[in-house]
Short mmCIF file of C-alpha atoms in Angstrom, two decimals:
data_model
loop_
_atom_site.label_atom_id
_atom_site.label_comp_id
_atom_site.label_asym_id
_atom_site.label_seq_id
_atom_site.Cartn_x
_atom_site.Cartn_y
_atom_site.Cartn_z
CA MET A 1 0.00 0.00 0.00
CA ALA A 2 2.84 2.39 0.84
CA ALA A 3 4.46 1.59 -2.50
CA LYS A 4 1.22 2.85 -4.11
CA GLY A 5 1.29 6.04 -2.07
CA LEU A 6 -1.18 4.95 0.64
CA HIS A 7 0.28 5.13 4.13
CA LEU A 8 -1.30 3.63 7.27
CA LYS A 9 -2.72 6.30 9.58
CA LYS A 10 -5.09 4.51 11.94
CA MET A 11 -6.42 0.98 12.50
CA GLY A 12 -9.31 -0.71 14.28
CA ILE A 13 -10.72 -4.19 14.73
CA HIS A 14 -12.08 -4.41 11.15
CA PHE A 15 -10.92 -1.35 9.23
CA ALA A 16 -7.81 0.76 8.75
CA LYS A 17 -7.37 4.35 7.57
CA PHE A 18 -4.75 5.28 4.98
CA VAL A 19 -3.61 8.69 3.78
CA LYS A 20 -2.23 9.57 0.36
CA GLY A 21 1.43 10.44 0.16
CA GLU A 22 4.69 9.76 -1.60
CA GLN A 23 5.08 6.32 -3.12
CA LYS A 24 7.64 4.66 -0.93
CA LYS A 25 8.75 1.18 0.03
CA MET A 26 8.11 0.81 3.74
CA ARG A 27 8.54 -1.88 6.37
CA TYR A 28 5.87 -2.25 9.06
CA ARG A 29 6.09 -4.08 12.36
CA ILE A 30 3.59 -4.67 15.16
CA ASP A 31 4.80 -4.62 18.74
CA VAL A 32 2.65 -6.13 21.49
CA SER A 33 2.80 -4.68 24.98
CA ILE A 34 1.25 -5.90 28.21
CA LYS A 35 -0.32 -2.48 28.73
CA LYS A 36 -2.61 -0.94 26.11
CA LYS A 37 -0.65 2.33 26.08
CA ILE A 38 2.92 2.35 24.89
CA SER A 39 5.29 4.58 26.86
CA PRO A 40 6.98 7.64 25.28
CA GLU A 41 10.32 6.17 26.33
CA GLN A 42 9.67 3.01 24.31
CA ILE A 43 8.57 5.05 21.28
CA LEU A 44 11.80 7.11 21.57
CA MET A 45 13.90 3.97 21.91
CA TYR A 46 12.42 2.48 18.74
CA ALA A 47 12.82 5.82 16.93
CA GLU A 48 16.53 5.79 17.73
CA SER A 49 16.66 2.35 16.08
CA GLY A 50 15.02 3.72 12.94
CA TRP A 51 11.35 2.87 13.61
CA ASP A 52 8.65 5.58 13.61
CA TYR A 53 5.50 5.16 15.67
CA VAL A 54 2.35 5.06 13.48
CA THR A 55 -0.73 4.05 15.48
CA SER A 56 -2.10 1.68 18.13
CA TYR A 57 -5.12 -0.50 18.68
CA ASN A 58 -5.49 -1.95 22.18
CA SER A 59 -2.18 -3.70 22.94
CA PHE A 60 -0.99 -3.65 19.32
CA HIS A 61 1.38 -0.85 18.31
CA VAL A 62 2.44 -0.25 14.71
CA PHE A 63 5.83 1.10 13.69
CA SER A 64 7.19 1.85 10.22
CA SER A 65 10.57 2.40 8.65
CA PRO A 66 11.63 3.18 5.06
CA GLU A 67 13.44 0.26 3.45
CA GLU A 68 16.48 2.37 2.63
CA ARG A 69 16.94 3.07 6.35
CA LYS A 70 17.70 -0.63 6.86
CA ALA A 71 16.65 -0.43 10.48
CA PRO A 72 17.30 -3.50 12.65
CA GLU A 73 14.28 -5.55 13.79
CA LEU A 74 12.36 -4.31 16.82
CA HIS A 75 13.23 -7.55 18.57
CA THR A 76 16.54 -9.25 17.90
CA ASP A 77 16.16 -11.80 20.72
CA PRO A 78 13.37 -14.34 19.87
CA PRO A 79 12.94 -15.68 23.47
CA GLU A 80 12.61 -12.09 24.73
CA GLN A 81 10.00 -11.39 22.06
CA ALA A 82 8.16 -14.55 23.12
CA TYR A 83 7.89 -13.09 26.62
CA THR A 84 6.18 -9.96 25.24
CA LEU A 85 3.50 -12.23 23.75
CA LYS A 86 2.83 -14.13 26.98
CA GLU A 87 -0.07 -11.96 28.18
CA LEU A 88 -1.62 -11.93 24.73
CA ASP A 89 -1.33 -15.72 24.62
CA LYS A 90 -3.14 -16.01 27.97
CA LYS A 91 -5.83 -13.56 26.92
CA LEU A 92 -6.54 -15.30 23.61
CA ALA A 93 -6.59 -18.72 25.29
CA SER A 94 -9.05 -17.41 27.91
CA ASN A 95 -11.24 -15.87 25.19
CA ALA A 96 -11.20 -19.14 23.26
CA VAL A 97 -12.36 -21.10 26.33
CA ILE A 98 -15.20 -18.65 26.98
CA VAL A 99 -16.32 -18.72 23.34
CA VAL A 100 -16.17 -22.53 23.15
CA VAL A 101 -18.22 -22.89 26.37
CA SER A 102 -20.76 -20.36 25.03
CA ALA A 103 -20.91 -22.27 21.75
CA ILE A 104 -21.58 -25.52 23.60
CA LEU A 105 -24.46 -23.84 25.47
CA ILE A 106 -25.86 -22.55 22.15
CA ILE A 107 -25.61 -26.05 20.68
CA VAL A 108 -27.46 -27.49 23.70
CA MET A 109 -30.13 -24.79 23.36
CA ASN A 110 -30.57 -25.52 19.65
CA PHE A 111 -30.73 -29.25 20.35
CA ALA A 112 -33.49 -28.64 22.91
CA ILE A 113 -35.46 -26.44 20.49
CA TRP A 114 -35.19 -28.95 17.65
CA PHE A 115 -35.40 -32.28 19.42
CA LEU A 116 -36.81 -31.89 22.96
CA ASP A 117 -40.40 -32.64 21.92
CA GLY A 118 -39.32 -35.01 19.14
CA THR A 119 -40.58 -32.83 16.26
CA PRO A 120 -37.47 -31.40 14.50
CA THR A 121 -39.05 -31.24 11.02
CA LEU A 122 -42.13 -29.40 12.33
CA VAL A 123 -39.91 -26.91 14.19
CA MET A 124 -37.90 -26.30 11.02
CA VAL A 125 -40.93 -26.00 8.72
CA GLU A 126 -42.68 -23.53 11.02
CA GLY A 127 -39.51 -21.42 11.17
CA GLY A 128 -39.35 -21.42 14.96
CA ALA A 129 -35.64 -22.24 15.09
CA VAL A 130 -34.38 -19.58 12.68
CA GLN A 131 -33.08 -17.08 15.25
CA PRO A 132 -31.29 -19.66 17.42
CA LEU A 133 -29.79 -21.06 14.20
CA ILE A 134 -28.47 -17.61 13.25
CA LEU A 135 -26.95 -17.31 16.72
CA ALA A 136 -25.36 -20.74 16.33
CA ILE A 137 -23.82 -19.77 12.96
CA PHE A 138 -22.46 -16.57 14.48
CA PHE A 139 -20.91 -18.45 17.39
CA ALA A 140 -19.46 -21.07 15.05
CA TYR A 141 -17.60 -18.33 13.18
CA THR A 142 -16.54 -16.71 16.46
CA VAL A 143 -15.20 -20.05 17.70
CA TYR A 144 -13.30 -20.48 14.45
CA ASN A 145 -11.67 -17.06 14.77
CA SER A 146 -10.92 -17.41 18.49
CA LEU A 147 -9.33 -20.84 18.15
CA ARG A 148 -7.36 -19.77 15.08
CA ALA A 149 -5.99 -16.70 16.90
CA SER A 150 -5.13 -18.65 20.07
CA ILE A 151 -3.46 -21.51 18.20
CA SER A 152 -1.48 -19.13 15.96
CA ILE A 153 -0.07 -17.09 18.85
CA ARG A 154 0.70 -20.23 20.84
CA ALA A 155 2.61 -21.70 17.86
CA LEU A 156 4.45 -18.41 17.31
CA ARG A 157 5.57 -18.21 20.96
CA ARG A 158 6.78 -21.79 20.80
CA LYS A 159 8.97 -21.01 17.78
CA LEU A 160 10.34 -17.86 19.40
CA ILE A 161 11.18 -19.71 22.60
CA GLU A 162 13.09 -22.22 20.48
CA GLY A 163 15.12 -19.27 19.14
CA LYS A 164 13.49 -19.12 15.70
CA PRO A 165 12.84 -15.48 14.66
CA ILE A 166 9.65 -14.37 12.91
CA THR A 167 9.77 -14.74 9.13
CA HIS A 168 8.47 -11.38 7.92
CA HIS A 169 8.55 -12.37 4.25
CA ALA A 170 6.53 -15.59 4.62
CA PRO A 171 3.80 -16.09 1.96
CA TRP A 172 0.48 -14.71 3.18
CA LYS A 173 -1.82 -14.24 0.18
CA LYS A 174 -3.11 -17.83 0.17
CA HIS A 175 -4.13 -17.69 3.84
CA HIS A 176 -5.59 -14.22 3.33
CA ARG A 177 -7.76 -15.43 0.44
CA LEU A 178 -8.94 -18.44 2.46
CA HIS A 179 -9.92 -16.43 5.53
CA SER A 180 -11.45 -13.66 3.42
CA THR A 181 -13.58 -16.24 1.60
CA ILE A 182 -14.74 -17.78 4.88
CA ALA A 183 -15.56 -14.34 6.28
CA PHE A 184 -17.49 -13.43 3.11
CA LEU A 185 -19.50 -16.66 3.15
CA PHE A 186 -20.26 -16.20 6.85
CA THR A 187 -21.44 -12.64 6.23
CA VAL A 188 -23.69 -13.76 3.37
CA VAL A 189 -25.21 -16.68 5.33
CA VAL A 190 -25.84 -14.65 8.49
CA GLY A 191 -27.11 -11.69 6.47
CA LEU A 192 -29.62 -13.79 4.54
CA SER A 193 -30.61 -15.72 7.67
CA ALA A 194 -31.15 -12.51 9.61
CA ILE A 195 -33.69 -11.37 7.00
CA ILE A 196 -35.90 -14.43 7.58
CA PRO A 197 -37.37 -13.34 10.97
CA PHE A 198 -38.28 -9.93 9.54
CA VAL A 199 -40.01 -11.55 6.55
CA GLN A 200 -41.92 -13.79 8.96
CA LEU A 201 -43.04 -10.79 11.01
CA VAL A 202 -44.22 -8.96 7.90
CA LYS A 203 -46.10 -11.93 6.44
CA MET A 204 -47.67 -13.45 9.57
CA ASP A 205 -51.25 -12.39 10.27
CA THR A 206 -54.33 -13.54 12.18
CA LYS A 207 -57.91 -12.54 11.40
CA THR A 208 -61.41 -13.56 12.39
CA LEU A 209 -62.62 -16.28 10.01
CA PRO A 210 -65.61 -15.00 8.01
CA GLU A 211 -68.69 -17.20 7.92
CA ALA A 212 -68.71 -16.97 4.12
CA ASN A 213 -66.44 -19.36 2.22
CA LEU A 214 -62.96 -18.10 1.39
CA ASP A 215 -60.83 -19.22 -1.52
CA LEU A 216 -58.33 -20.77 0.89
CA PRO A 217 -57.04 -24.35 1.26
CA ILE A 218 -58.77 -24.87 4.62
CA VAL A 219 -61.52 -27.27 5.68
CA ARG A 220 -64.65 -25.44 6.86
CA LEU A 221 -66.90 -26.69 9.64
CA ALA A 222 -70.09 -26.11 7.63
CA ASP A 223 -68.75 -28.22 4.75
CA VAL A 224 -68.07 -31.14 7.11
CA GLU A 225 -71.33 -30.85 9.06
CA GLU A 226 -73.61 -30.23 6.04
CA ASN A 227 -76.30 -29.07 8.46
CA PRO A 228 -78.21 -25.88 7.50
CA ALA A 229 -79.15 -25.37 11.16
CA LEU A 230 -75.47 -24.87 12.11
CA VAL A 231 -74.64 -21.35 13.26
CA ARG A 232 -71.47 -19.77 14.58
CA ALA A 233 -70.90 -20.06 18.31
CA GLU A 234 -70.67 -16.93 20.42
CA PRO A 235 -67.04 -15.70 20.76
CA SER A 236 -65.33 -17.25 23.77
CA TYR A 237 -62.14 -15.16 23.58
CA VAL A 238 -61.60 -11.95 21.63
CA ASN A 239 -58.26 -10.15 21.50
CA SER A 240 -56.99 -7.50 19.06
CA ASN A 241 -60.39 -7.64 17.35
CA VAL A 242 -59.90 -11.34 16.58
CA ASP A 243 -62.36 -14.06 17.61
CA TRP A 244 -59.78 -16.73 18.45
CA GLY A 245 -62.39 -19.47 18.46
CA ASN A 246 -63.10 -18.66 14.81
CA ARG A 247 -59.88 -17.42 13.29
CA TYR A 248 -57.38 -18.12 10.55
CA SER A 249 -53.65 -17.43 10.80
CA TYR A 250 -51.16 -17.13 7.98
CA ASP A 251 -47.45 -17.72 8.37
CA TRP A 252 -44.35 -18.16 6.23
CA SER A 253 -40.98 -19.86 6.35
CA PRO A 254 -38.39 -20.74 3.67
CA TRP A 255 -39.38 -24.40 3.96
CA ALA A 256 -43.15 -23.79 3.91
CA PRO A 257 -43.91 -20.47 2.19
CA VAL A 258 -47.66 -21.07 2.59
CA GLN A 259 -48.97 -21.95 6.06
CA TYR A 260 -52.49 -21.71 7.43
CA GLU A 261 -53.88 -22.57 10.83
CA THR A 262 -57.59 -22.23 11.57
CA ASP A 263 -60.07 -22.79 14.38
CA GLU A 264 -63.83 -22.81 13.90
CA GLN A 265 -66.64 -23.43 16.39
CA GLY A 266 -70.36 -23.83 15.74
CA VAL A 267 -73.57 -24.74 17.45
CA VAL A 268 -76.85 -26.34 16.33
CA PRO A 269 -79.65 -24.68 18.34
CA GLY A 270 -82.04 -27.17 19.90
CA GLU A 271 -79.78 -30.18 19.31
CA MET A 272 -77.99 -31.81 22.25
CA TRP A 273 -74.95 -33.99 22.65
CA GLU A 274 -75.93 -37.63 23.15
CA ASP A 275 -74.67 -37.55 26.74
CA GLU A 276 -76.89 -34.52 27.44
CA SER A 277 -73.79 -32.50 28.41
CA GLY A 278 -75.05 -29.47 26.54
CA GLU A 279 -76.04 -28.04 23.19
CA TYR A 280 -74.39 -29.74 20.21
CA SER A 281 -71.33 -27.59 19.41
CA PRO A 282 -68.98 -29.13 16.83
CA ALA A 283 -65.52 -27.66 16.22
CA ILE A 284 -62.68 -28.06 13.76
CA HIS A 285 -58.97 -27.23 13.73
CA THR A 286 -56.96 -27.20 10.49
CA GLN A 287 -53.24 -26.88 9.74
CA VAL A 288 -52.00 -26.49 6.17
CA TYR A 289 -48.44 -26.41 4.82
CA GLN A 290 -47.23 -25.98 1.25
CA LEU A 291 -43.66 -27.27 1.31
CA SER A 292 -40.80 -25.94 -0.78
CA ILE A 293 -39.16 -29.38 -0.34
CA PRO A 294 -41.84 -32.07 -0.88
CA THR A 295 -39.65 -34.84 0.56
CA LEU A 296 -40.19 -33.29 4.02
CA ALA A 297 -43.86 -34.37 3.95
CA ASP A 298 -43.39 -37.82 5.53
CA ASN A 299 -41.37 -36.49 8.45
CA LEU A 300 -43.68 -33.51 8.88
CA ILE A 301 -46.73 -35.76 9.25
CA SER A 302 -44.84 -37.95 11.71
CA ASP A 303 -43.97 -34.85 13.75
CA LEU A 304 -47.55 -33.54 13.62
CA ILE A 305 -48.77 -36.86 15.02
CA GLU A 306 -46.13 -36.68 17.74
CA ARG A 307 -47.10 -33.11 18.60
CA TYR A 308 -50.85 -33.74 18.81
CA ARG A 309 -51.27 -37.33 19.92
CA TYR A 310 -50.98 -36.36 23.61
CA GLU A 311 -51.72 -39.51 25.61
CA ASP A 312 -52.80 -41.56 22.60
CA SER A 313 -50.65 -44.39 21.30
CA ARG A 314 -49.05 -44.24 17.87
CA GLU A 315 -50.94 -47.44 17.07
CA ASP A 316 -54.20 -45.48 17.27
CA PHE A 317 -53.18 -43.59 14.12
CA VAL A 318 -54.01 -45.86 11.22
CA GLU A 319 -52.51 -45.54 7.76
CA THR A 320 -55.06 -46.01 5.01
CA GLU A 321 -55.30 -45.36 1.27
CA HIS A 322 -57.14 -42.88 -0.89
CA PRO A 323 -56.84 -42.66 -4.70
CA ASP A 324 -56.48 -38.85 -4.61
CA LEU A 325 -53.91 -38.63 -1.81
CA ASP A 326 -50.25 -39.67 -1.60
CA PHE A 327 -50.51 -40.51 2.09
CA LEU A 328 -53.36 -40.70 4.60
CA ILE A 329 -53.54 -41.43 8.33
CA VAL A 330 -56.76 -41.34 10.36
CA HIS A 331 -57.43 -41.35 14.08
CA VAL A 332 -60.97 -41.81 15.39
CA GLU A 333 -61.98 -41.73 19.04
CA LYS A 334 -65.74 -41.32 19.68
CA GLU A 335 -66.71 -37.81 18.50
CA MET A 336 -63.14 -36.85 17.67
CA LYS A 337 -61.89 -37.52 14.12
CA GLU A 338 -58.37 -36.62 13.12
CA VAL A 339 -56.81 -36.81 9.65
CA PHE A 340 -53.21 -36.35 8.47
CA ALA A 341 -52.65 -36.26 4.71
CA PHE A 342 -50.32 -35.05 2.03
CA LYS A 343 -50.38 -34.74 -1.73
CA GLY A 344 -47.45 -33.34 -3.71
CA LYS A 345 -46.22 -30.28 -1.85
CA ALA A 346 -49.26 -29.97 0.42
CA VAL A 347 -49.63 -31.34 3.95
CA MET A 348 -52.86 -31.06 5.97
CA HIS A 349 -53.83 -31.91 9.52
CA VAL A 350 -57.50 -31.68 10.50
CA ARG A 351 -58.93 -32.38 13.95
CA TYR A 352 -62.72 -32.41 13.97
CA TYR A 353 -64.98 -32.81 17.01
CA GLY A 354 -68.58 -33.69 16.18
CA TYR A 355 -70.93 -36.31 14.78
CA ALA A 356 -70.13 -36.02 11.06
CA ASP A 357 -68.58 -39.10 9.44
CA ILE A 358 -64.79 -39.35 9.03
CA ASN A 359 -65.30 -39.70 5.26
CA SER A 360 -66.81 -36.21 5.18
CA VAL A 361 -63.60 -34.84 6.69
CA ILE A 362 -61.42 -36.80 4.23
CA GLU A 363 -63.36 -35.73 1.14
CA ASN A 364 -63.16 -32.08 2.16
CA ILE A 365 -59.40 -32.47 2.63
CA VAL A 366 -59.12 -33.99 -0.87
CA GLU A 367 -61.00 -31.03 -2.34
CA LYS A 368 -58.90 -28.38 -0.55
CA ILE A 369 -55.46 -29.97 -0.73
CA THR A 370 -55.46 -29.89 -4.53
CA LEU A 371 -55.41 -26.06 -4.36
CA ILE A 372 -51.78 -26.07 -3.19
CA SER A 373 -50.46 -29.55 -4.05
CA ASP A 374 -48.60 -28.48 -7.20
#
């Protein structure tokens, strides 16, 4: 840079400032001191040896000297120079330990998020693990840098103690390209990953489900019941102007760019449950996913069963066949009918509570799933 007329003026952790000047061949050296500030006496001593003080950053102090001055090295005794790096060696080793321990904690946290309830594919598809994953990527890069710095200084001190001086003309471009590439890839991955939560916030929405049919891939209670006497139940919980007993929510993730979740409750005036527990009030819950990777469908259905089976045994969920579906599992227990199905890119889970036949639920799923299966 100095040979091109750009001379170092100031440096920081990521950037350095250069000023334009005379094109000149210069030698630069970094001296490490135990204290962050270098004493005027030490600066004067180096100046008498032909080295001019340039700038400092923390414990690193930069000196320069024109090549024609042929100034001797700052340190001519390798073991003595190794001693000046002792505190830096300890500090970097301590930092590496802290970062590694933190990374282990992040890994444990991510493992708990993904695997604690046994539904890793569902967690991934719903996008719930994006932010912890970003944090894990960041810590992975931090661990890489911390370990690399600690190992490099430790190796350098070992060579100096053995009496081997620093080779100032060692090849560096290959290592620089490698680490620059890694840093660039890390920046791109973290940058793109960091956008995902903001996209999710912008796209996610919850509204009260209108009684009229919507052009959405969701199973409606009226279509399953086929009872003209069915009316909407009175709201049981309203928040932010949303009737949460009759609502539909939209969400997004890179692995399922279309996601719907709905709840719908109804009542048939004058009709009672068979056990006389109250007025007949059927309900339905629907979850819909359009996958960007169709091969996730099998695992997603398995995770949905795991998430919602509660105390039921896996054996209660029976795989069956339907000519218009790629995969179908049903679970029937008295008034409760539950269906898990997928076709192409689309996965649906419907839990219905009422007296309608299970086939009514399945046929409505077949009709709606084709809207997003391609």
